[in-house]
XYZ file of C-alpha atoms in Angstrom:
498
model
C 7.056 -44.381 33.655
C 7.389 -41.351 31.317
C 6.107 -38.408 32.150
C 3.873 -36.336 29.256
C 5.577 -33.637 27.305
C 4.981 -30.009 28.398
C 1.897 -28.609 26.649
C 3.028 -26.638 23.274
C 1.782 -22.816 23.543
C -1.042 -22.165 21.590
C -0.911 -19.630 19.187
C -4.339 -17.307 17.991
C -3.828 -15.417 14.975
C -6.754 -12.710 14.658
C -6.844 -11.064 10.841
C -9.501 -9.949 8.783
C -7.624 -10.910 5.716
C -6.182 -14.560 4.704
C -5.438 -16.153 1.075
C -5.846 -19.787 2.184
C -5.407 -22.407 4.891
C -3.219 -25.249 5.205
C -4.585 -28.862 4.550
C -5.892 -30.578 7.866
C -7.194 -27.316 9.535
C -10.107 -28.417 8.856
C -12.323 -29.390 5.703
C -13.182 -25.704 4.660
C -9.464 -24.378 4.522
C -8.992 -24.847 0.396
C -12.275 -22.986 0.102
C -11.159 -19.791 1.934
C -10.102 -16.488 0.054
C -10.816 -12.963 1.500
C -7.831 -10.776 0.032
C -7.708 -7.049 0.044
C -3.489 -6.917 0.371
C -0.377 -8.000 1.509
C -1.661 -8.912 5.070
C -4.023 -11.824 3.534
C -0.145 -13.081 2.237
C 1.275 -13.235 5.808
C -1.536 -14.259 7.543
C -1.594 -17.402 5.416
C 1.705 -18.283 5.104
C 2.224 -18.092 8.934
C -0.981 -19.957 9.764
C 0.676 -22.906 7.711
C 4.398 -22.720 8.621
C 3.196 -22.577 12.057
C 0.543 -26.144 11.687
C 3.503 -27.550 9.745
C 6.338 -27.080 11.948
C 3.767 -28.576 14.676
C 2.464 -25.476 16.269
C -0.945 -25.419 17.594
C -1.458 -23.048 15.818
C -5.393 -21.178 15.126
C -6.658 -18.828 13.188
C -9.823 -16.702 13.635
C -11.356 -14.533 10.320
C -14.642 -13.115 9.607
C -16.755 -15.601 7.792
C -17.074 -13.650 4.300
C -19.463 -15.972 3.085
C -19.428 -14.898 -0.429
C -16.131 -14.723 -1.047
C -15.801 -17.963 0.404
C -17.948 -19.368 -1.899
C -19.939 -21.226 1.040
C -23.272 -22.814 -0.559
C -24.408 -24.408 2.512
C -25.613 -21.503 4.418
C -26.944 -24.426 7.560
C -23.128 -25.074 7.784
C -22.419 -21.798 9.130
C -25.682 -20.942 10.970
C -26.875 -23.718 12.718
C -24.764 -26.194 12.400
C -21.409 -24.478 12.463
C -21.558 -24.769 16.581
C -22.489 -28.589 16.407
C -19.545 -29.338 13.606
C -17.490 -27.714 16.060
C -18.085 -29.841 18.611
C -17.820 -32.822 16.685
C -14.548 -31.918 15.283
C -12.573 -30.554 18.665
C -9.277 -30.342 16.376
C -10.619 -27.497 14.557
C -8.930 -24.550 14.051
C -10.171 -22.218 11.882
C -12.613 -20.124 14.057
C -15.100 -17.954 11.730
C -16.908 -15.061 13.213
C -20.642 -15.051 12.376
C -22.318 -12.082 11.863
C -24.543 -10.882 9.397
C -22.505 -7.656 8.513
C -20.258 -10.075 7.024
C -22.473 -12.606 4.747
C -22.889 -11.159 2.445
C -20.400 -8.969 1.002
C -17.730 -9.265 -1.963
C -14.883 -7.210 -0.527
C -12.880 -7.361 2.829
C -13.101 -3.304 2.621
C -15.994 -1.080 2.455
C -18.293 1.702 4.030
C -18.845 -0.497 6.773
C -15.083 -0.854 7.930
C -15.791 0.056 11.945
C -19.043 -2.003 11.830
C -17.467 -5.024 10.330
C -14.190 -4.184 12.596
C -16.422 -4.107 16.060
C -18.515 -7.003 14.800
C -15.583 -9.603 14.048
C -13.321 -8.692 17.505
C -16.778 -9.459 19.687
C -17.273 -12.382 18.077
C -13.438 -12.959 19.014
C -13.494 -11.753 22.043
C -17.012 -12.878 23.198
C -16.590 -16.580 21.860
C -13.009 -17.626 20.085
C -10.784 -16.534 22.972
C -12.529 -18.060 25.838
C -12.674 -21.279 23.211
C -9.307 -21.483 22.290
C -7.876 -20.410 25.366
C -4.707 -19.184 23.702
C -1.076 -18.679 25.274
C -0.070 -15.709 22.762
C -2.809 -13.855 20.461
C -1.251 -12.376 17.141
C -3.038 -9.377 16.132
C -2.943 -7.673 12.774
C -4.045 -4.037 12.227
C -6.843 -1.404 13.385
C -9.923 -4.034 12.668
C -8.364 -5.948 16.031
C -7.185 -3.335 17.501
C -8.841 -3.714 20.612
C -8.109 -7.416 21.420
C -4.467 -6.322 23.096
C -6.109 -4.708 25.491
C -8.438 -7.872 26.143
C -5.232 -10.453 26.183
C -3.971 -7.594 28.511
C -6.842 -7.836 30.943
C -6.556 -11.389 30.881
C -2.933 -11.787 31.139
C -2.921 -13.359 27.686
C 0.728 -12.742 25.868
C -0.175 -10.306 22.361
C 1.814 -9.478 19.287
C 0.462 -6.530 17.173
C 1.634 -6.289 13.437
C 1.222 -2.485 11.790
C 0.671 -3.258 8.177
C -0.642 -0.188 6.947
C -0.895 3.419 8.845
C -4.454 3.574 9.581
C -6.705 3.883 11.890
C -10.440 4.755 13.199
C -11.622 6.727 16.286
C -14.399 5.111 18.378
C -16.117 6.224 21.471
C -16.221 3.369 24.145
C -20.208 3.342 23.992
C -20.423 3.154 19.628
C -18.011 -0.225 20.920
C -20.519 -1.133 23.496
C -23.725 -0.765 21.492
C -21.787 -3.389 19.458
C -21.719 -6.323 21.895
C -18.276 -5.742 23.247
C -17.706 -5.196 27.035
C -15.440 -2.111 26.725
C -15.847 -1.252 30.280
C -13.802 -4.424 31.142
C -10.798 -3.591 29.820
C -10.941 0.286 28.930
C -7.986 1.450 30.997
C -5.707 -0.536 28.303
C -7.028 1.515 25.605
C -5.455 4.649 24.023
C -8.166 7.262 24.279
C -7.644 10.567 21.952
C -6.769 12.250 24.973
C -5.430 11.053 28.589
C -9.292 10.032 30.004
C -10.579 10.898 33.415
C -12.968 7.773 34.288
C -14.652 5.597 32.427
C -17.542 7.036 32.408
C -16.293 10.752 32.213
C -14.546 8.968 28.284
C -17.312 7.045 27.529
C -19.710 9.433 24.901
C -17.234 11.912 24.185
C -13.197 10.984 24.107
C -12.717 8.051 21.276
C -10.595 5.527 21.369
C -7.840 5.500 18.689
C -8.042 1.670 17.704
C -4.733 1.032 15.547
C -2.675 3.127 18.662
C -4.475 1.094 21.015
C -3.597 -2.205 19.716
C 0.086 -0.672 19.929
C -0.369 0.359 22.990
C -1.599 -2.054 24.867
C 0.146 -4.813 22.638
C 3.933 -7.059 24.602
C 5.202 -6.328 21.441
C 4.843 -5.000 18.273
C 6.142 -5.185 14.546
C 6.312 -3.078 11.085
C 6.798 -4.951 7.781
C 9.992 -3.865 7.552
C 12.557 -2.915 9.401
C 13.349 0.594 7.895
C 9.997 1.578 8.262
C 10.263 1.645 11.629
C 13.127 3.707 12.217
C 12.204 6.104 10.128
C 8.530 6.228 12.327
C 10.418 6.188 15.402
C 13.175 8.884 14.161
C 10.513 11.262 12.995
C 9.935 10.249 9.092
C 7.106 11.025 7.373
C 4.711 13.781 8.301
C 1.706 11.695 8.013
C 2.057 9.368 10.666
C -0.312 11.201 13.619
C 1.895 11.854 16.501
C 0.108 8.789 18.985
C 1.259 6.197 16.306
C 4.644 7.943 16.385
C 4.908 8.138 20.058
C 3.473 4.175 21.212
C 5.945 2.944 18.738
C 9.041 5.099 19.869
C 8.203 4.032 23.185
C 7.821 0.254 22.291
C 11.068 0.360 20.475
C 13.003 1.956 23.252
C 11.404 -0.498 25.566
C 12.953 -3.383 22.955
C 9.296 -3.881 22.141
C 9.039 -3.518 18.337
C 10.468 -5.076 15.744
C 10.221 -4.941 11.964
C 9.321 -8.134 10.178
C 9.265 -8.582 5.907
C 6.767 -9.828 4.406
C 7.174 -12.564 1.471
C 5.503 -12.734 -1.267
C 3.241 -15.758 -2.382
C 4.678 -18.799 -3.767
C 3.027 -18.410 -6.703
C 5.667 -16.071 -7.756
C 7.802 -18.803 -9.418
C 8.894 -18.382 -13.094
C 9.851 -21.900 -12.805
C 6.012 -22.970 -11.967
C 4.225 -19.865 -12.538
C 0.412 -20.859 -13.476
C -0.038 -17.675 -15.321
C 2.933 -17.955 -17.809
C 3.300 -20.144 -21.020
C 6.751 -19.535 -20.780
C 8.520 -21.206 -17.931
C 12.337 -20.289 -16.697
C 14.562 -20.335 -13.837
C 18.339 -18.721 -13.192
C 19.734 -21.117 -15.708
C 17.727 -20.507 -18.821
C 16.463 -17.320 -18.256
C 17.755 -15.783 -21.084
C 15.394 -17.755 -23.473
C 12.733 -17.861 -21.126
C 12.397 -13.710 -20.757
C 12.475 -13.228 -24.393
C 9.786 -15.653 -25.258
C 7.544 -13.727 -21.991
C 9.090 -10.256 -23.536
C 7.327 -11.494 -27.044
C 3.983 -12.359 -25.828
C 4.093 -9.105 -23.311
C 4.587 -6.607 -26.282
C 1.950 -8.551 -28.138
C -0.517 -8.561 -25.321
C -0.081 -5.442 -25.057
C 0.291 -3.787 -28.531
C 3.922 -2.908 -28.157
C 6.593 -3.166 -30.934
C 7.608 -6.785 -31.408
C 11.490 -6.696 -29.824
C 13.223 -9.056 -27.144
C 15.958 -6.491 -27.228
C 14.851 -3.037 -26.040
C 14.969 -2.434 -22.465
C 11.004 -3.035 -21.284
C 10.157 -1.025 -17.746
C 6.753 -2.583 -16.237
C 4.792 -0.685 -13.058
C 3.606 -3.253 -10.802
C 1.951 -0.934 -8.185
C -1.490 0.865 -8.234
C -1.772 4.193 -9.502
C -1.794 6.396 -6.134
C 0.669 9.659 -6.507
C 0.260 9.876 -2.548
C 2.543 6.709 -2.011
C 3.678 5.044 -4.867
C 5.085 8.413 -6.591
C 3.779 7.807 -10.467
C 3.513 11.635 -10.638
C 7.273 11.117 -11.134
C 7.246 8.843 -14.330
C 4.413 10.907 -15.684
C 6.463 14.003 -15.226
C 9.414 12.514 -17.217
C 7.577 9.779 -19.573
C 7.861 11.515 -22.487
C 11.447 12.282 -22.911
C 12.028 8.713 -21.438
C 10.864 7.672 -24.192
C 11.634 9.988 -26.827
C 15.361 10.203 -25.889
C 15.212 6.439 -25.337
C 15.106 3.351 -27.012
C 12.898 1.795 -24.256
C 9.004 0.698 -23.684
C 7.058 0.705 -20.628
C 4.419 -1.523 -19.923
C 1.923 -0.132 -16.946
C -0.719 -2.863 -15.282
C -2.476 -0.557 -12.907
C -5.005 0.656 -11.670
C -6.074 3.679 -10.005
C -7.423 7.120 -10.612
C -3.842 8.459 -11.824
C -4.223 5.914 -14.919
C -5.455 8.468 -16.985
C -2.844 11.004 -16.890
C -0.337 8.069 -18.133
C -3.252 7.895 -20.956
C -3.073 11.331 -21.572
C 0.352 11.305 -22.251
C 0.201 8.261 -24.675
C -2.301 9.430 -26.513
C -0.988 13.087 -27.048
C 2.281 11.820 -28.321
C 1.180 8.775 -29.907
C 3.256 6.221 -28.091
C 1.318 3.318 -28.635
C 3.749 1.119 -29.738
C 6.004 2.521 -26.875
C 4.038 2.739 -23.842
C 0.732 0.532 -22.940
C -1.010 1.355 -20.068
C -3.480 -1.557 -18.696
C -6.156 -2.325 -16.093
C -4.442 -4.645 -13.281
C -5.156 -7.946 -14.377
C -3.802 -10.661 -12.469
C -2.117 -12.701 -15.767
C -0.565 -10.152 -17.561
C 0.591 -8.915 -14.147
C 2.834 -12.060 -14.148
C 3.537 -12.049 -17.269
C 4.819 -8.201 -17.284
C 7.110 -9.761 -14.395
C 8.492 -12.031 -16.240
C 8.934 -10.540 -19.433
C 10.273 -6.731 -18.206
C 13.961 -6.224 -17.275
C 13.246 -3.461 -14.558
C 9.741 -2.666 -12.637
C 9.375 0.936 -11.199
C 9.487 1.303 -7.193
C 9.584 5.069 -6.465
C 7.110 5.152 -3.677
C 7.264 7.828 -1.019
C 6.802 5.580 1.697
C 6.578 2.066 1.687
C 5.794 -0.132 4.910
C 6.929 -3.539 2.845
C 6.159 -3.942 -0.467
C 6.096 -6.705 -2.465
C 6.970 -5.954 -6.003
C 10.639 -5.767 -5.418
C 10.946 -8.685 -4.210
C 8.737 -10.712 -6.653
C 10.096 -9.094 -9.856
C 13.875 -10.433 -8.851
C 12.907 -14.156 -8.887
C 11.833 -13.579 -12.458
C 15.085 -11.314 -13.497
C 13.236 -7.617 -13.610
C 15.370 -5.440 -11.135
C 13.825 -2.525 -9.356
C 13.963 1.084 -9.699
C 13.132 2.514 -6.334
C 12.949 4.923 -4.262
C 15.319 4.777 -1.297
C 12.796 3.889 2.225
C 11.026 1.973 4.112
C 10.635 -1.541 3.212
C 12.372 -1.234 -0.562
C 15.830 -0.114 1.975
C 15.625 -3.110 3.356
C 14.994 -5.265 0.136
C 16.770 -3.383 -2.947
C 20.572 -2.934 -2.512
C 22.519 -0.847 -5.270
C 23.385 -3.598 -8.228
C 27.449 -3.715 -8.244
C 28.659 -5.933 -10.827
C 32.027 -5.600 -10.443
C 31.594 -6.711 -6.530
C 28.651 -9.343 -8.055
C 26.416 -8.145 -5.251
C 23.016 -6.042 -5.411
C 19.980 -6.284 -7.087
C 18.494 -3.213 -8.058
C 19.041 0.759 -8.550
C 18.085 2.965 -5.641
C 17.341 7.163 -5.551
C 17.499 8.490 -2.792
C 15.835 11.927 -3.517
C 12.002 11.887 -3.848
C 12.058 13.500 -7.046
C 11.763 13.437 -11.007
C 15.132 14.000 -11.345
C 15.979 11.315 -8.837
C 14.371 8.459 -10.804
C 15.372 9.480 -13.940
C 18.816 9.408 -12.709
C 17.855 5.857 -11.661
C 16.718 4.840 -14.618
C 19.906 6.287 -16.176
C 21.591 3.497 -14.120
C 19.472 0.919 -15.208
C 19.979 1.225 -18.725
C 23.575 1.457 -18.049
C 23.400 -1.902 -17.158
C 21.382 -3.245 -19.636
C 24.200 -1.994 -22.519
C 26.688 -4.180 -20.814
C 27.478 -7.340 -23.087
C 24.941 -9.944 -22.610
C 27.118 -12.430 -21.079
C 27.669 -10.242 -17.780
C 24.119 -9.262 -17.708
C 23.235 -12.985 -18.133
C 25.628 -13.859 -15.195
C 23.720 -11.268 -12.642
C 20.706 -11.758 -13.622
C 21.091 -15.829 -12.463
C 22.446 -14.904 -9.579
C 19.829 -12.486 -8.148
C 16.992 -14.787 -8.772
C 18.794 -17.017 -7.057
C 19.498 -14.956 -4.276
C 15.983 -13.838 -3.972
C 14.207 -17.031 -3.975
C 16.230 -18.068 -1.165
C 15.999 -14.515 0.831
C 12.085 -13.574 -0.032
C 10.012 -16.797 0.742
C 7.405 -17.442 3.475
C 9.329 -20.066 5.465
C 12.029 -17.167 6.399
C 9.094 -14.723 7.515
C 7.523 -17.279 8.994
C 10.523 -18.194 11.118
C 10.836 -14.251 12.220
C 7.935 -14.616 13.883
C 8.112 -18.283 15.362
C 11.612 -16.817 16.972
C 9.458 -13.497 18.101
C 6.995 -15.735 19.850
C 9.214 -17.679 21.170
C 11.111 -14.658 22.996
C 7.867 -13.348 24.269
C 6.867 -17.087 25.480
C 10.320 -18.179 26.868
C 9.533 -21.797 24.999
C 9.178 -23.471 21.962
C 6.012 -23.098 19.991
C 6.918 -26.065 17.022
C 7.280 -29.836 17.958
C-alpha cells in the first residue's frame, strides 16, 4: 500500500495590486483589475506561474469593487462567506471592507486607512483560513503581516517595490481592528521602544521597515538597486530602510528579483498595433508602426529619421526629463531626429513650452499617456529615453527591446541590470548607458545612439533581430516567476510545484 505524497507548501501572496488571475482560481479571476504599477504585473504573473506549475498557490487583495466591475453586490456581502464554503478550492481571498467599495483607484488620501483595513481583514480572517506555509508580502500596505507570520512561526518573504513608507502609532493600528499588542515586539518602532504600552500613543511604527524587519527574507526589483541601498546610494532612502536591508543582506537575507513585463508586450501579437512584426521582419514592420506614429502624432511623414519616444511619466525627481528638456532644442535643431513623448505628469508642460516657442511641431509631439499609442510609440521608435536617477526595476527597457527601440539610460539600479552597452562588433548589448546624471551625460548617449543608427542598414537590421530575440527570452514572467519559486523553495527546504 502506497503511502500519500507529502503535503505541497502553501503559498499566500498578500498585495494590494494585481492585473488578473489565472483560469480555475475561481470564477471571478478574468473579472479582476486593480492596477496602480509594476507590482499589479508581478503579483499576477506569479499567482499564475505558481497555480500552473501546481503550487497551491493563494492570493489575498482588497475587494475594489468598482474596479472590478462586480454588479452583484450580495456576492460579496452576504453571500461571499457561503460561496466560500461551497467552493473549498478557492483561492482568491478578497478583503471586505467598505473603505474599499467603492473607489476607482488602488491609491488615494486614504492610503493608511485602506492599508490597516485590508491586512486585518488578512490577518483577522485569510491567514487563520488558509493556514499558509510561507506568506509573500509586497510593500508598506502589508507591512505589518511579517511580524504576524513571525508571531506565528509562519515563513515570510517581503518584496520592496517602491521606497515608501507611512508612520503609525500602535493604537491608530488598534482602533482599526488589528491586535497590535500581539505581535508588537516584531515591529520597527521610529525609535528603540520601552514597553508596549510606554510606544503605544506616541512612538510610530515605520510600516515598510517593519515588514523588512521582521520579514525571513527580503527582495528589491533588481539586483543593483540593492547594492547601491546597502552601499550607501541615494540620499533619499531614510537611514532604517538603509540599515534593515544592509543587515538582511549581510545576514544572506535579501535578494534582488526583476520584474517582467506583461505579455502583452509582443509585437508579434500586440492587440494595440495594426502592424504586427517579430525579429525576422522587423524591418517592414517598424516602418509601417513609424508611419502611423508620426501621423498619430502630427510628425513629418519619414520611416527614415531616427524617432526617440519617452515611455516614463513626467517626474524630474526620478525619471530625470529635466535632462531632455535642458538639451531638446539643440537635439533637435542640430539633428535630423523627432521625439515622440506619451506622458504624463506635471513636467509635460515645460516639454510644451519648448515646442511651442520654437515651433517644433512637426519635430517633437508631446502626448497624454494613452495606453495605444504607448504601444505603438514602442513599436514604431528606434530608441526610448531611460535617464532616471534611480530606478528600483523599470519596465520600459525591457519592453521597448522586444519591439527593436533600444534604450538610452541612465547607468543604476534596475536599468544596470537590464541595459548593457550595444557592441556590434562583439554582437552583444542592447542599449547605450551614461553613467553621469547629467545633460551632458545623455546627450553624449544619444550621440551613441545615432551613431548606430548611420551604420548601413544591413548591420543595424542584424542587431536589431537579435536583441528582440534575446529579450523575449531574458524579460518574460516565467523567468521571474521561477526566481521566486527557487527563493521559496530555499526558505522552505522543499518543493512548492508538483
Amino acid at each position: 500500500m502506497s503511502e500519500n505524497p507529502p503535503r505541497r507548501p502553501r503559498i499566500l501572496v498578500v498585495t494590494p495590486e494585481i492585473t488578473y488571475l489565472p483560469e480555475g482560481m475561481g470564477n471571478l479571476a478574468q473579472r479582476m483589475c486593480a492596477k496602480a504599477g509594476g507590482l499589479a504585473d508581478v503579483s499576477a504573473s506569479l499567482v499564475k506561474a505558481l497555480y500552473d506549475q501546481g503550487a497551491d498557490v493563494h492570493v489575498a487583495l482588497p475587494n475594489y469593487r468598482r474596479m472590478f466591475h462586480l454588479d452583484v453586490a450580495s456576492v460579496f456581502d452576504n453571500e461571499f462567506q457561503k460561496v466560500s464554503r461551497a467552493l473549498p478550492e478557492q483561492r482568491i481571498h478578497l478583503a471586505q471592507d467598505r473603505v474599499f467599495y467603492h473607489r476607482s483607484s488602488v491609491y488615494g488620501a486614504e492610503n493608511h486607512l485602506i492599508a490597516l483595513a485590508f491586512q486585518r481583514e488578512v490577518i483577522n480572517h485569510t491567514i487563520p483560513q488558509v493556514r499558509p506555509d510561507l506568506i509573500h508580502c509586497n510593500d508598506w500596505m502589508t507591512g505589518l503581516i511579517p511580524a504576524v507570520a513571525k508571531r506565528h512561526g509562519i515563513a515570510s518573504l517581503f518584496t520592496v517595490h517602491n521606497i515608501h513608507s507611512e508612520h503609525l502609532t500602535l493604537a491608530q493600528i488598534e482602533d482599526r481592528g488589528i491586535d497590535a499588542a500581539d505581535f508588537w515586539q516584531h515591529l520597527f518602532f521610529r525609535r528603540a521602544p520601552y514597553s508596549y504600552e510606554e510606544s503605544r500613543s506616541g512612538n510610530p511604527v515605520d510600516l515598510l521597515t517593519s515588514g523588512i524587519f521582521a520579514a525571513d527574507h527580503v527582495n528589491t526589483v533588481s539586483p543593483t538597486f540593492l547594492e547601491e541601498i546597502v552601499g550607501g546610494g541615494h540620499s533619499f532612502i531614510p537611514d532604517a530602510i538603509r540599515n534593515e536591508l544592509r543587515g538582511k543582506k549581510h545576514s544572506d537575507c535579501a535578494t534582488g528579483i526583476l520584474n517582467a513585463p506583461d505579455p502583452v508586450f509582443d509585437p508579434a501579437s500586440d492587440p494595440y498595433l495594426s502592424h504586427h512584426f517579430g525579429p525576422k521582419d522587423h524591418i517592414e514592420g517598424k516602418r509601417k508602426n513609424k508611419l502611423e506614429l508620426q501621423e498619430r502624432l502630427g510628425l513629418a511623414g519619414d520611416p527614415d529619421v531616427p524617432l526617440f519616444y519617452w515611455p516614463s511619466r513626467l517626474d524630474p525627481v526620478q525619471k530625470g526629463c529635466q535632462l531632455l528638456t535642458e538639451i531638446l532644442y539643440d537635439l533637435v535643431s542640430k539633428n535630423k531626429i523627432q521625439i515622440a513623448v506619451v506622458a504624463s505628469g506635471n513636467f509635460q508642460k515645460h516639454f510644451l513650452n519648448i515646442v511651442k516657442g520654437h515651433n517644433l511641431w512637426d519635430r517633437v509631439a508631446v502626448r497624454d499617456f494613452d495606453e495605444k499609442l504607448s504601444h505603438i510609440a514602442y513599436a514604431g521608435s528606434d530608441f526610448i529615453f531611460m535617464p532616471s536617477s534611480f530606478e528600483p526595476c523599470g519596465l520600459p527597457q525591457m519592453i521597448a527591446p522586444k519591439y527593436g527601440s533600444l534604450t538610452v539610460a541612465h547607468d543604476t539600479g534596475g536599468l544596470h541590470d537590464t541595459v548593457e552597452p550595444l557592441d556590434v562588433a562583439g554582437n552583444k548589448g542592447n542599449g547605450f548607458l551614461f553613467r553621469h546624471f547629467n545633460a551632458d551625460g545623455l546627450r553624449w548617449a544619444i550621440g551613441e545612439a545615432l551613431k548606430f543608427h548611420a551604420l548601413p542598414a544591413e548591420d543595424r537590421a542584424k542587431q536589431l533581430a537579435r536583441v528582440m530575440a534575446e529579450s523575449s527570452a531574458r524579460f518574460n514572467h516565467e523567468t521571474t516567476a521561477a526566481d521566486y519559486i527557487k527563493r521559496y523553495e530555499q526558505m522552505l527546504n522543499t518543493t512548492v510545484t508538483a
